């Protein structure tokens, strides 16, 4: 489940889609077929920088029928830990990267009577792969896509060509915003809603669905947490009898990998649950979307890919 | 995946029966590659899942889906079971994409691992499949069920050994959304269809309290495409009967009372399932392959290590599990048969013969 199964890929095309977003087309280094995937899947991309290795999850946005290519889009984040900057400033056509096989934590529910897809900004990417499935299945769907302004309306033309009347766009600079309460209130029983975008948008859709009495199983969202930058702290590994310092710009997982360990992990974004670890002692700053709130409050478990310590020291059952 | 060089390709026998006169038997080569499931002298449940990425040359673990000397006989037995009870193959309507995923996975794997038996040629969505042992050659349009004689899942699983179940993944849960189940160890697809993971595992003793199903479910929800996993499961069956289904309990349940010290070596069989789990790419469903192997006690004792170890495993098996596996009644007769082969010597590590 760790990085040892990565697939070497070559960057065959880079497109500057908006001032902030680049689309990368990847193919297998040996020219063979890539693993198939379903809409909503992501891959973890490994980037070998000079001073550190980045592992970032990106949604696959190409057609699931294309076994030769993967497409991902990367929004440049100048404040982050450097993975997206690396993709924007260091990666050129012809370069090689590594990807892990796809995992889908944001799949369409095939029993849905209708699918409402709500995207904000770069959150459009998983839906671009799902649209292929929805169209092939002849499913009833609507896409609601909001962006900051026309200059940042990534993929707008291709989406309009693919979706026709099923897409509604919202230009925030013109005062247009998705109204989740109103939108969801109009939907028939059996509708599923999917949201990917900024935190506030995900929260607003979840709140609206809750107030309207929607079942949790009909509300889907995906938000990869980037491991936040914080204060350094010490981690004591009880079983391995080791002590490791977690620097401010590394996650616990990365610090353990730097120390030569291979903890279980998959998405590296606090979503999949693979790296769940028992906390023996210490206070945790939880940044994941996996553990239920009541478990987070007990400080008994943590997701080491994104969560950090509030205390100066954490003792883990590793 | 292992290269085809490492895959056993025995001659295919024909006409073995799994009912009436029970003419099924294993050749010495088949005995040596039997997936003996015990790596130590006792048995307890564990998740025991490992990557399914090949195995020792010639072993049942080397190919993606094992085709062995019993291929023709098992395919014929499946045909007979389906003729009597078509409900043994059912797939819920929302799983059509998973049906095509299954067909693709099986055709690509078989054509790669057994090029002497199977070939697949594709030109876009125009596919031609050839199964030489069964004399099948069909051209069809991938994605269009009307171009195949049966729905894609039934079409291809009629041509492969072992049972298959299809599991949709929704809301962090797996569901029993379809299957081809004709050689099962006393469970019913018709009964379990539509159930969730916890519902269909309901009857298994002890394992729930051990948290086994919680851990296994969490693991499977994150199963990745092209990273299949496997485990072995086991029970015992009287006579080499593939179809030990609840539907036909009236035919085989009574067999358990027929075991005597004189016939136990021939009648009592260790039944091992090589279970593999695969994430299907387009549907995000999981396919579960349950490949069944049977070996009689008189065949088993030709491998001294297995005779010793099975004697010890069976002797120390908790009554609750012996009851669940349906072998508690005739266990003493099997133990008496195995006892002379257990000299008390230490058994070597691993599951293979010495």
XYZ file of C-alpha atoms in Angstrom:
672
model
C 0.000 0.000 0.000
C 3.011 2.275 0.060
C 4.972 3.891 -2.731
C 6.779 0.786 -3.906
C 4.178 0.048 -6.612
C 4.459 3.373 -8.396
C 4.150 3.494 -12.170
C 6.726 5.600 -14.041
C 5.015 8.006 -16.445
C 6.164 10.565 -18.983
C 4.608 14.012 -19.290
C 3.526 14.198 -22.922
C 1.662 17.485 -22.871
C 1.305 20.524 -20.614
C -1.427 23.105 -21.228
C -1.755 26.419 -19.417
C -5.522 26.351 -18.980
C -5.900 29.509 -16.878
C -3.267 31.752 -15.281
C -3.328 29.428 -12.236
C -4.124 26.001 -13.702
C -2.086 23.635 -15.835
C -3.320 20.401 -17.334
C -0.796 17.547 -17.628
C -1.213 14.557 -19.929
C 0.738 11.497 -18.778
C 1.495 8.207 -20.432
C 3.284 5.122 -19.266
C 7.050 5.401 -19.566
C 7.223 2.031 -21.336
C 4.322 2.954 -23.631
C 2.016 0.261 -22.209
C -1.515 0.478 -20.870
C -2.265 2.317 -17.655
C -4.585 0.788 -15.032
C -8.230 1.527 -15.828
C -10.241 3.753 -13.513
C -13.719 5.018 -12.729
C -14.833 8.642 -12.613
C -13.901 10.329 -9.339
C -10.628 8.398 -8.973
C -7.401 10.097 -8.013
C -3.756 9.173 -8.297
C -0.969 10.142 -5.931
C 1.811 11.761 -7.979
C 5.350 11.439 -6.671
C 7.651 14.347 -7.548
C 11.314 14.058 -6.789
C 12.489 17.572 -5.946
C 16.058 18.534 -5.081
C 15.497 18.864 -1.378
C 12.374 16.789 -0.824
C 9.951 14.328 -2.355
C 6.376 15.508 -2.830
C 3.409 13.151 -2.952
C 0.205 14.919 -3.975
C -3.198 13.423 -4.834
C -4.814 14.680 -8.053
C -8.138 13.654 -9.581
C -8.033 11.909 -12.943
C -9.998 14.034 -15.402
C -9.656 12.244 -18.739
C -11.944 9.625 -20.198
C -11.996 6.281 -18.353
C -12.018 4.674 -21.810
C -8.556 6.034 -22.613
C -6.084 3.445 -21.340
C -3.051 5.178 -22.821
C -3.264 8.506 -21.001
C -4.039 10.017 -17.650
C -4.898 13.685 -17.342
C -4.583 15.728 -14.172
C -4.837 19.446 -13.497
C -2.818 21.311 -10.927
C -3.729 24.650 -9.435
C -0.674 26.642 -8.480
C -0.501 27.330 -4.743
C 2.266 29.755 -3.819
C 1.574 29.370 -0.092
C 1.640 25.571 0.050
C 4.453 23.130 0.667
C 5.747 23.198 -2.868
C 4.203 20.246 -4.718
C 1.998 22.351 -6.983
C 4.798 24.871 -7.522
C 7.063 22.015 -8.541
C 4.482 20.893 -11.102
C 4.191 24.456 -12.433
C 7.819 25.529 -12.461
C 9.944 22.380 -12.678
C 8.044 19.921 -14.821
C 8.389 20.133 -18.603
C 7.010 18.038 -21.438
C 9.109 14.868 -21.731
C 9.903 14.726 -18.004
C 9.131 11.659 -15.930
C 7.025 11.401 -12.787
C 5.582 8.489 -10.841
C 1.946 7.764 -10.099
C 0.333 5.230 -7.784
C -2.556 3.167 -9.214
C -5.920 4.974 -9.091
C -8.202 4.864 -6.072
C -11.779 6.098 -6.076
C -13.066 7.720 -2.898
C -15.598 9.873 -4.752
C -17.540 7.500 -6.973
C -20.939 8.060 -8.535
C -23.742 6.025 -6.971
C -25.181 3.914 -9.759
C -28.538 3.588 -8.042
C -29.135 7.355 -8.082
C -32.203 8.562 -9.994
C -30.491 11.891 -10.630
C -26.981 13.241 -10.061
C -26.374 16.873 -9.068
C -22.693 17.772 -9.462
C -21.527 20.985 -7.809
C -17.994 22.199 -8.556
C -16.027 25.215 -7.439
C -12.836 26.165 -9.298
C -10.273 23.342 -9.563
C -12.903 21.081 -7.925
C -14.256 20.564 -11.438
C -11.617 17.894 -12.235
C -13.181 14.690 -10.792
C -16.469 15.584 -12.477
C -14.799 15.761 -15.882
C -14.112 12.019 -15.735
C -17.551 11.302 -14.254
C -19.259 13.132 -17.102
C -18.013 10.429 -19.478
C -19.753 7.778 -17.340
C -22.952 9.749 -16.934
C -23.250 10.370 -20.643
C -22.491 6.757 -21.504
C -25.105 5.536 -19.026
C -27.638 8.056 -20.332
C -28.062 9.216 -16.724
C -30.061 12.210 -15.537
C -27.547 14.778 -14.275
C -26.895 18.482 -13.803
C -23.519 20.171 -13.468
C -23.298 23.415 -11.490
C -19.879 25.005 -11.985
C -18.784 28.161 -10.244
C -15.557 30.108 -10.832
C -13.984 33.338 -9.721
C -14.231 35.145 -13.049
C -14.159 34.448 -16.785
C -10.362 34.327 -16.867
C -10.415 31.528 -14.288
C -13.267 29.551 -15.844
C -11.132 26.464 -16.548
C -12.424 24.034 -19.194
C -15.613 26.045 -19.623
C -15.791 25.575 -23.379
C -15.231 21.846 -23.364
C -17.714 21.412 -20.530
C -20.392 23.369 -22.360
C -19.771 21.350 -25.490
C -20.066 18.076 -23.523
C -23.008 18.948 -21.272
C -25.166 21.239 -23.380
C -28.204 22.300 -21.358
C -27.176 20.247 -18.344
C -24.501 22.748 -17.233
C -25.132 25.952 -15.299
C -22.185 28.248 -14.730
C -21.751 30.817 -11.971
C -19.353 33.752 -12.350
C -18.582 35.027 -8.842
C -17.192 38.310 -10.188
C -20.650 38.968 -11.652
C -22.294 38.129 -8.322
C -23.438 34.649 -9.387
C -23.308 31.892 -6.762
C -24.687 28.367 -6.407
C -27.641 28.411 -3.986
C -27.498 24.893 -2.505
C -30.645 25.284 -0.394
C -32.778 26.230 -3.361
C -31.109 23.783 -5.729
C -31.517 20.764 -3.479
C -35.057 21.664 -2.458
C -36.133 21.297 -6.086
C -34.812 17.741 -6.480
C -36.899 14.564 -6.556
C -36.416 11.767 -4.019
C -33.533 9.512 -5.038
C -31.245 12.362 -6.110
C -27.592 12.225 -5.106
C -25.508 15.388 -4.735
C -21.736 15.516 -5.219
C -19.629 18.530 -4.307
C -15.956 19.305 -4.821
C -14.562 22.776 -4.288
C -13.605 25.235 -1.566
C -14.343 24.377 2.079
C -17.173 26.905 2.325
C -18.963 25.425 -0.661
C -18.698 21.871 0.691
C -20.011 23.047 4.047
C -22.912 24.969 2.472
C -24.016 21.937 0.437
C -23.771 19.628 3.450
C -25.726 22.106 5.612
C -28.443 22.485 2.992
C -28.773 18.719 2.540
C -28.951 18.221 6.312
C -31.645 20.860 6.758
C -33.716 19.346 3.970
C -33.453 15.938 5.652
C -31.367 14.250 2.961
C -29.836 10.900 3.917
C -26.055 11.139 4.445
C -25.641 8.371 1.889
C -26.961 10.722 -0.816
C -24.432 13.477 -0.124
C -20.909 13.018 -1.503
C -17.964 15.325 -1.221
C -14.246 15.187 -1.672
C -11.676 17.505 -0.256
C -8.079 16.444 -0.030
C -6.377 18.122 2.862
C -2.872 19.331 2.133
C -0.697 18.610 5.157
C -0.593 22.046 6.787
C 2.633 23.725 7.798
C 2.995 24.004 11.594
C 5.401 23.951 14.498
C 7.980 21.145 14.744
C 7.341 18.418 17.349
C 8.677 15.042 18.517
C 7.082 11.703 17.773
C 7.874 8.644 19.890
C 7.216 5.295 18.203
C 6.456 2.894 21.001
C 6.744 -0.423 19.144
C 9.789 0.508 17.071
C 11.424 2.201 20.057
C 12.349 5.249 17.964
C 12.038 8.988 18.301
C 11.636 11.241 15.254
C 11.385 15.009 14.878
C 8.613 16.220 12.590
C 9.764 19.464 10.950
C 7.277 22.305 10.453
C 6.882 21.677 6.739
C 6.652 17.854 6.856
C 3.792 15.603 7.870
C 4.257 12.856 10.466
C 4.053 10.335 7.629
C 6.799 12.066 5.638
C 9.027 12.378 8.694
C 8.642 8.645 9.362
C 9.420 7.871 5.720
C 12.505 10.081 5.913
C 13.546 7.992 8.927
C 13.369 4.872 6.738
C 9.948 3.551 7.836
C 7.089 2.555 5.525
C 3.829 3.229 7.343
C 0.604 2.181 5.605
C -0.847 4.983 3.527
C -2.761 5.566 0.335
C -4.337 8.960 -0.453
C -2.034 11.197 1.642
C -4.896 13.649 1.900
C -6.750 12.567 5.055
C -9.573 10.840 3.179
C -9.009 7.112 2.704
C -8.330 5.967 6.278
C -5.374 3.776 5.414
C -2.863 5.469 7.755
C -5.081 5.529 10.855
C -2.752 5.245 13.851
C -3.364 4.703 17.565
C -2.185 7.611 19.728
C -0.884 6.523 23.127
C -0.113 9.959 24.508
C -0.317 13.579 23.413
C -2.804 16.002 21.949
C -3.618 15.901 18.229
C -4.449 18.687 15.797
C -6.771 16.779 13.470
C -6.775 17.895 9.821
C -8.359 14.851 8.171
C -11.856 14.138 6.833
C -11.864 10.488 7.859
C -12.180 10.142 11.636
C -15.588 10.898 13.182
C -15.686 13.944 15.456
C -16.202 11.928 18.627
C -13.048 9.909 17.926
C -11.103 13.102 17.198
C -12.099 14.511 20.593
C -10.679 11.526 22.456
C -7.179 11.990 20.939
C -7.001 8.191 20.681
C -6.369 7.988 16.943
C -4.916 10.131 14.197
C -4.317 10.176 10.456
C -0.577 10.685 10.198
C -0.700 11.921 6.585
C -2.221 15.301 7.475
C -2.690 15.675 11.233
C -0.126 17.172 13.583
C 0.519 17.560 17.308
C -0.835 20.283 19.540
C 1.482 19.060 22.289
C 5.263 19.079 21.975
C 5.332 15.309 21.856
C 3.167 12.485 20.543
C 3.533 8.818 21.462
C 2.238 6.524 18.691
C 1.534 2.793 18.663
C 3.905 2.154 15.758
C 1.909 -10.903 -12.740
C 4.053 -13.976 -13.282
C 5.246 -14.650 -16.799
C 3.521 -17.501 -18.673
C 6.718 -19.587 -18.341
C 5.979 -20.140 -14.678
C 2.417 -21.327 -15.136
C 1.553 -25.032 -15.049
C -0.246 -26.312 -18.136
C -1.312 -29.884 -17.428
C -3.236 -31.940 -19.996
C -6.966 -31.363 -19.501
C -8.828 -34.465 -18.348
C -12.424 -34.891 -19.358
C -15.483 -36.700 -18.082
C -14.750 -36.540 -14.348
C -17.943 -36.398 -12.309
C -18.750 -34.491 -9.108
C -21.984 -36.407 -8.435
C -23.397 -39.959 -8.708
C -20.267 -42.106 -9.270
C -17.845 -39.328 -8.184
C -15.070 -40.205 -10.616
C -13.094 -37.017 -9.815
C -9.493 -37.548 -8.656
C -6.190 -35.705 -8.607
C -3.092 -36.727 -10.549
C 0.189 -36.816 -8.554
C 1.086 -33.457 -10.158
C -2.238 -31.962 -9.076
C -1.706 -33.256 -5.529
C 1.704 -31.594 -5.249
C 0.299 -28.220 -6.322
C -2.769 -28.460 -4.067
C -3.131 -25.198 -2.084
C -2.732 -26.751 1.368
C -3.945 -23.915 3.599
C -2.208 -24.475 6.941
C 1.128 -22.783 7.557
C 1.281 -24.086 11.138
C -0.071 -27.027 13.155
C -3.183 -25.213 14.378
C -5.857 -23.051 12.824
C -7.603 -19.849 13.840
C -9.264 -17.163 11.770
C -7.166 -14.308 10.624
C -7.581 -11.749 7.866
C -4.590 -13.488 6.190
C -4.751 -11.360 3.049
C -1.668 -11.055 0.846
C -0.993 -9.503 -2.576
C -2.028 -11.769 -5.456
C 0.947 -11.071 -7.661
C 2.145 -14.476 -8.726
C 3.734 -17.290 -6.764
C 6.091 -20.262 -7.012
C 6.493 -21.721 -10.526
C 3.700 -24.128 -11.349
C 1.711 -23.314 -8.196
C -1.966 -22.318 -8.156
C -0.810 -18.836 -7.113
C 1.199 -18.182 -10.294
C -1.606 -17.351 -12.784
C -4.274 -14.693 -12.257
C -6.989 -17.390 -12.550
C -5.853 -20.993 -12.317
C -6.890 -23.402 -15.081
C -5.985 -26.983 -14.121
C -6.528 -30.573 -15.211
C -10.171 -30.487 -14.046
C -11.126 -27.577 -16.338
C -13.422 -29.451 -18.741
C -15.115 -31.424 -15.986
C -15.777 -28.389 -13.795
C -17.148 -26.341 -16.687
C -19.482 -29.238 -17.547
C -20.590 -29.527 -13.894
C -21.386 -25.792 -13.894
C -23.458 -26.231 -17.050
C -25.465 -29.017 -15.409
C -26.062 -27.038 -12.205
C -27.262 -24.023 -14.203
C -29.512 -26.200 -16.300
C -31.226 -27.437 -13.147
C -31.212 -24.046 -11.405
C -30.628 -20.923 -13.549
C -30.863 -18.791 -10.371
C -27.266 -19.736 -9.532
C -26.206 -16.883 -11.825
C -27.793 -13.521 -11.042
C -26.589 -9.950 -11.447
C -28.525 -6.856 -10.362
C -29.325 -4.397 -13.169
C -27.021 -1.554 -12.026
C -23.978 -3.852 -12.421
C -23.814 -4.011 -16.227
C -20.571 -2.035 -16.297
C -19.105 -4.468 -13.742
C -20.192 -7.338 -16.018
C -18.083 -5.941 -18.845
C -15.202 -5.279 -16.461
C -15.368 -8.956 -15.452
C -15.373 -10.158 -19.028
C -12.388 -7.987 -19.857
C -10.395 -9.036 -16.782
C -11.001 -12.742 -17.357
C -10.414 -12.714 -21.106
C -7.216 -10.656 -20.845
C -5.873 -12.768 -17.963
C -6.652 -16.136 -19.548
C -5.293 -15.148 -22.969
C -2.070 -13.938 -21.320
C -1.581 -16.856 -18.918
C -2.801 -19.692 -21.194
C -2.094 -18.691 -24.797
C -2.341 -22.364 -25.857
C -5.999 -22.451 -24.792
C -7.375 -18.927 -25.153
C -6.940 -15.931 -27.420
C -8.421 -12.476 -27.519
C -8.136 -10.062 -30.408
C -9.488 -6.537 -30.124
C -9.941 -3.751 -32.596
C -11.560 -0.883 -30.744
C -14.826 -2.301 -29.421
C -14.829 -5.233 -31.882
C -13.592 -8.236 -29.900
C -13.020 -11.858 -30.870
C -12.653 -14.488 -28.160
C -11.457 -17.987 -28.768
C -11.654 -20.779 -26.189
C -10.099 -23.800 -27.873
C -10.740 -26.448 -25.162
C -14.470 -25.661 -25.353
C -14.518 -25.046 -29.103
C -15.837 -21.486 -28.726
C -15.059 -18.660 -31.134
C -17.240 -15.571 -30.786
C -16.978 -12.058 -32.179
C -18.888 -9.342 -30.346
C -19.070 -5.630 -29.647
C -17.602 -4.739 -26.264
C -20.306 -2.841 -24.373
C -23.240 -4.270 -26.323
C -24.796 -7.251 -24.489
C -26.988 -8.076 -27.486
C -23.914 -9.287 -29.393
C -23.215 -12.148 -26.920
C -25.214 -15.361 -26.413
C -25.617 -14.542 -22.669
C -25.011 -11.418 -20.587
C -21.243 -10.792 -20.397
C -20.779 -11.982 -16.786
C -22.571 -15.276 -17.325
C -20.949 -15.766 -20.725
C -17.395 -15.601 -19.394
C -17.844 -17.200 -15.971
C -19.369 -20.274 -17.636
C -15.902 -20.712 -19.158
C -13.814 -20.375 -15.990
C -13.361 -22.658 -12.965
C -14.583 -21.454 -9.585
C -17.370 -19.232 -8.306
C -17.506 -15.471 -8.685
C -19.385 -12.778 -6.802
C -19.752 -9.113 -7.768
C -19.755 -6.376 -5.159
C -20.863 -2.802 -5.707
C -19.264 -0.234 -3.403
C -21.533 2.507 -2.076
C -21.451 4.641 1.055
C -18.342 2.894 2.456
C -20.014 -0.500 2.161
C -19.835 -3.515 -0.135
C -22.992 -5.231 -1.395
C -23.658 -8.666 -2.864
C -24.827 -7.391 -6.232
C -24.368 -10.509 -8.344
C -22.614 -13.811 -8.797
C -22.053 -17.122 -10.534
C -22.252 -19.622 -7.699
C -22.380 -23.313 -8.544
C -19.614 -24.877 -6.413
C -20.202 -23.254 -3.067
C -19.596 -24.415 0.471
C -23.149 -24.217 1.806
C -24.217 -20.661 1.078
C -26.761 -19.298 -1.360
C -26.447 -16.414 -3.792
C -30.218 -16.299 -4.179
C -30.506 -15.773 -0.411
C -27.612 -13.304 -0.020
C -28.247 -11.185 -3.135
C -28.509 -7.510 -2.241
C -27.148 -7.963 1.290
C -24.360 -5.801 2.669
C -20.985 -7.044 3.908
C -22.074 -7.548 7.532
C -25.355 -9.184 6.599
C -23.896 -11.894 4.386
C -21.083 -12.639 6.879
C -23.630 -12.885 9.710
C -23.399 -16.651 10.320
C -19.616 -16.885 10.879
C -18.836 -17.614 14.569
C -16.087 -15.852 16.586
C -14.810 -13.703 13.718
C -17.168 -10.781 14.439
C -16.018 -10.511 18.038
C -12.422 -10.509 16.798
C -13.127 -7.450 14.636
C -12.045 -9.402 11.552
C -14.859 -8.180 9.341
C -14.368 -4.514 10.261
C -10.702 -4.674 9.360
C -11.237 -6.672 6.190
C -13.965 -4.299 4.967
C -11.823 -1.236 5.559
C -9.004 -2.908 3.665
C -11.201 -3.871 0.708
C -12.830 -0.453 0.389
C -9.363 0.850 -0.506
C -8.459 -2.018 -2.836
C -6.688 -0.623 -5.891
C -7.007 -1.453 -9.563
C -4.327 -3.957 -10.652
C -3.412 -4.711 -7.032
C -5.468 -7.870 -6.402
C -5.201 -9.721 -3.100
C -5.796 -13.324 -2.059
C -6.450 -15.570 0.892
C -7.187 -19.235 1.465
C -10.259 -20.605 3.203
C -11.095 -24.240 3.923
C -13.681 -26.725 5.022
C -14.310 -30.436 4.489
C -16.727 -32.135 2.116
C -17.847 -35.742 1.905
C -17.377 -37.045 -1.639
C -15.799 -34.806 -4.278
C -19.007 -32.825 -4.640
C -18.662 -29.313 -6.019
C -22.251 -28.237 -5.516
C -22.730 -28.291 -1.744
C -25.429 -25.628 -1.831
C -28.253 -25.126 0.673
C -30.631 -25.589 -2.287
C -29.376 -29.158 -2.685
C -28.789 -29.960 0.992
C -31.217 -32.851 0.715
C -28.809 -34.477 -1.749
C -25.534 -34.050 0.139
C -26.329 -33.456 3.821
C -26.933 -37.157 4.338
C -23.451 -37.989 2.936
C -21.978 -36.927 6.272
C -23.554 -39.931 7.946
C -22.046 -42.297 5.383
C -18.431 -41.983 6.539
C -16.929 -45.203 7.972
C -13.343 -46.187 8.899
C -13.291 -48.257 5.693
C -14.309 -45.498 3.262
C -13.028 -42.330 4.993
C -9.787 -42.141 2.980
C -11.716 -42.060 -0.249
C -14.802 -40.113 0.872
C -13.534 -37.341 3.161
C -12.088 -34.377 1.245
C -10.287 -31.262 2.324
C -11.938 -28.418 0.403
C -9.806 -25.328 -0.090
C -10.873 -22.080 -1.647
C -8.289 -19.825 -3.229
C -10.097 -16.524 -2.888
C -8.896 -13.561 -4.907
C -10.303 -10.038 -4.849
C -9.974 -7.565 -7.694
C -10.970 -3.938 -8.034
C -12.758 -3.563 -11.352
C -11.637 -0.444 -13.180
C -14.663 1.229 -14.805
C -17.382 0.162 -12.388
C -15.321 0.567 -9.195
C -16.932 -2.715 -8.124
C -15.000 -5.644 -6.619
C -15.021 -9.132 -8.067
C -14.434 -11.995 -5.684
C -13.151 -15.216 -7.228
C -13.659 -18.345 -5.138
C -11.633 -21.120 -6.764
C -12.385 -24.467 -5.147
C -9.908 -27.375 -4.849
C -10.779 -30.810 -3.451
C -8.347 -33.461 -2.217
C -9.284 -36.805 -0.644
C -7.625 -37.989 2.564
C -5.911 -40.840 0.724
C -4.457 -38.305 -1.726
C -3.498 -35.921 1.072
C -1.492 -38.529 3.020
C 0.811 -39.043 0.028
C 2.430 -35.786 1.247
C 3.801 -36.735 4.716
C 4.052 -33.150 5.963
C 0.418 -32.431 5.146
C -0.783 -35.664 6.775
C 0.987 -34.790 10.035
C -0.121 -31.194 10.036
C -3.743 -31.775 9.077
C -4.030 -34.379 11.830
C -2.910 -31.747 14.359
C -5.041 -28.924 12.905
C -8.183 -31.023 12.903
C -7.516 -32.368 16.386
C -7.165 -28.906 17.916
C -9.933 -27.169 15.951
C -12.396 -25.596 18.438
C -15.745 -27.423 18.490
C -17.574 -24.232 17.518
C -15.661 -24.060 14.242
C -15.951 -27.806 13.632
C -19.700 -27.417 14.072
C -19.875 -24.405 11.723
C -17.875 -26.263 9.081
C -20.216 -29.229 9.409
C -17.471 -31.754 10.161
C -17.879 -32.294 13.905
C -19.820 -35.553 13.394
C -17.247 -37.418 11.324
C -14.128 -35.713 12.674
C -13.173 -38.659 14.958
C -13.158 -41.057 11.997
C -10.895 -38.719 9.987
C -8.575 -38.293 12.992
C -8.303 -42.086 13.416
C -7.446 -42.397 9.730
C -4.752 -39.697 9.918
C -3.219 -40.763 13.263
C -0.885 -43.467 11.851
C 0.609 -40.853 9.499
C 1.491 -38.507 12.381
C 4.769 -39.733 13.896
C 5.070 -36.614 16.070
C 7.920 -35.216 13.965
C 8.214 -31.470 13.597
C 6.638 -29.964 10.470
C 8.603 -27.559 8.314
C 7.544 -23.903 7.951
C 5.331 -22.854 5.019
C 2.488 -24.644 3.269
C 4.387 -26.489 0.512
C 5.333 -30.196 0.548
C 8.846 -31.038 1.836
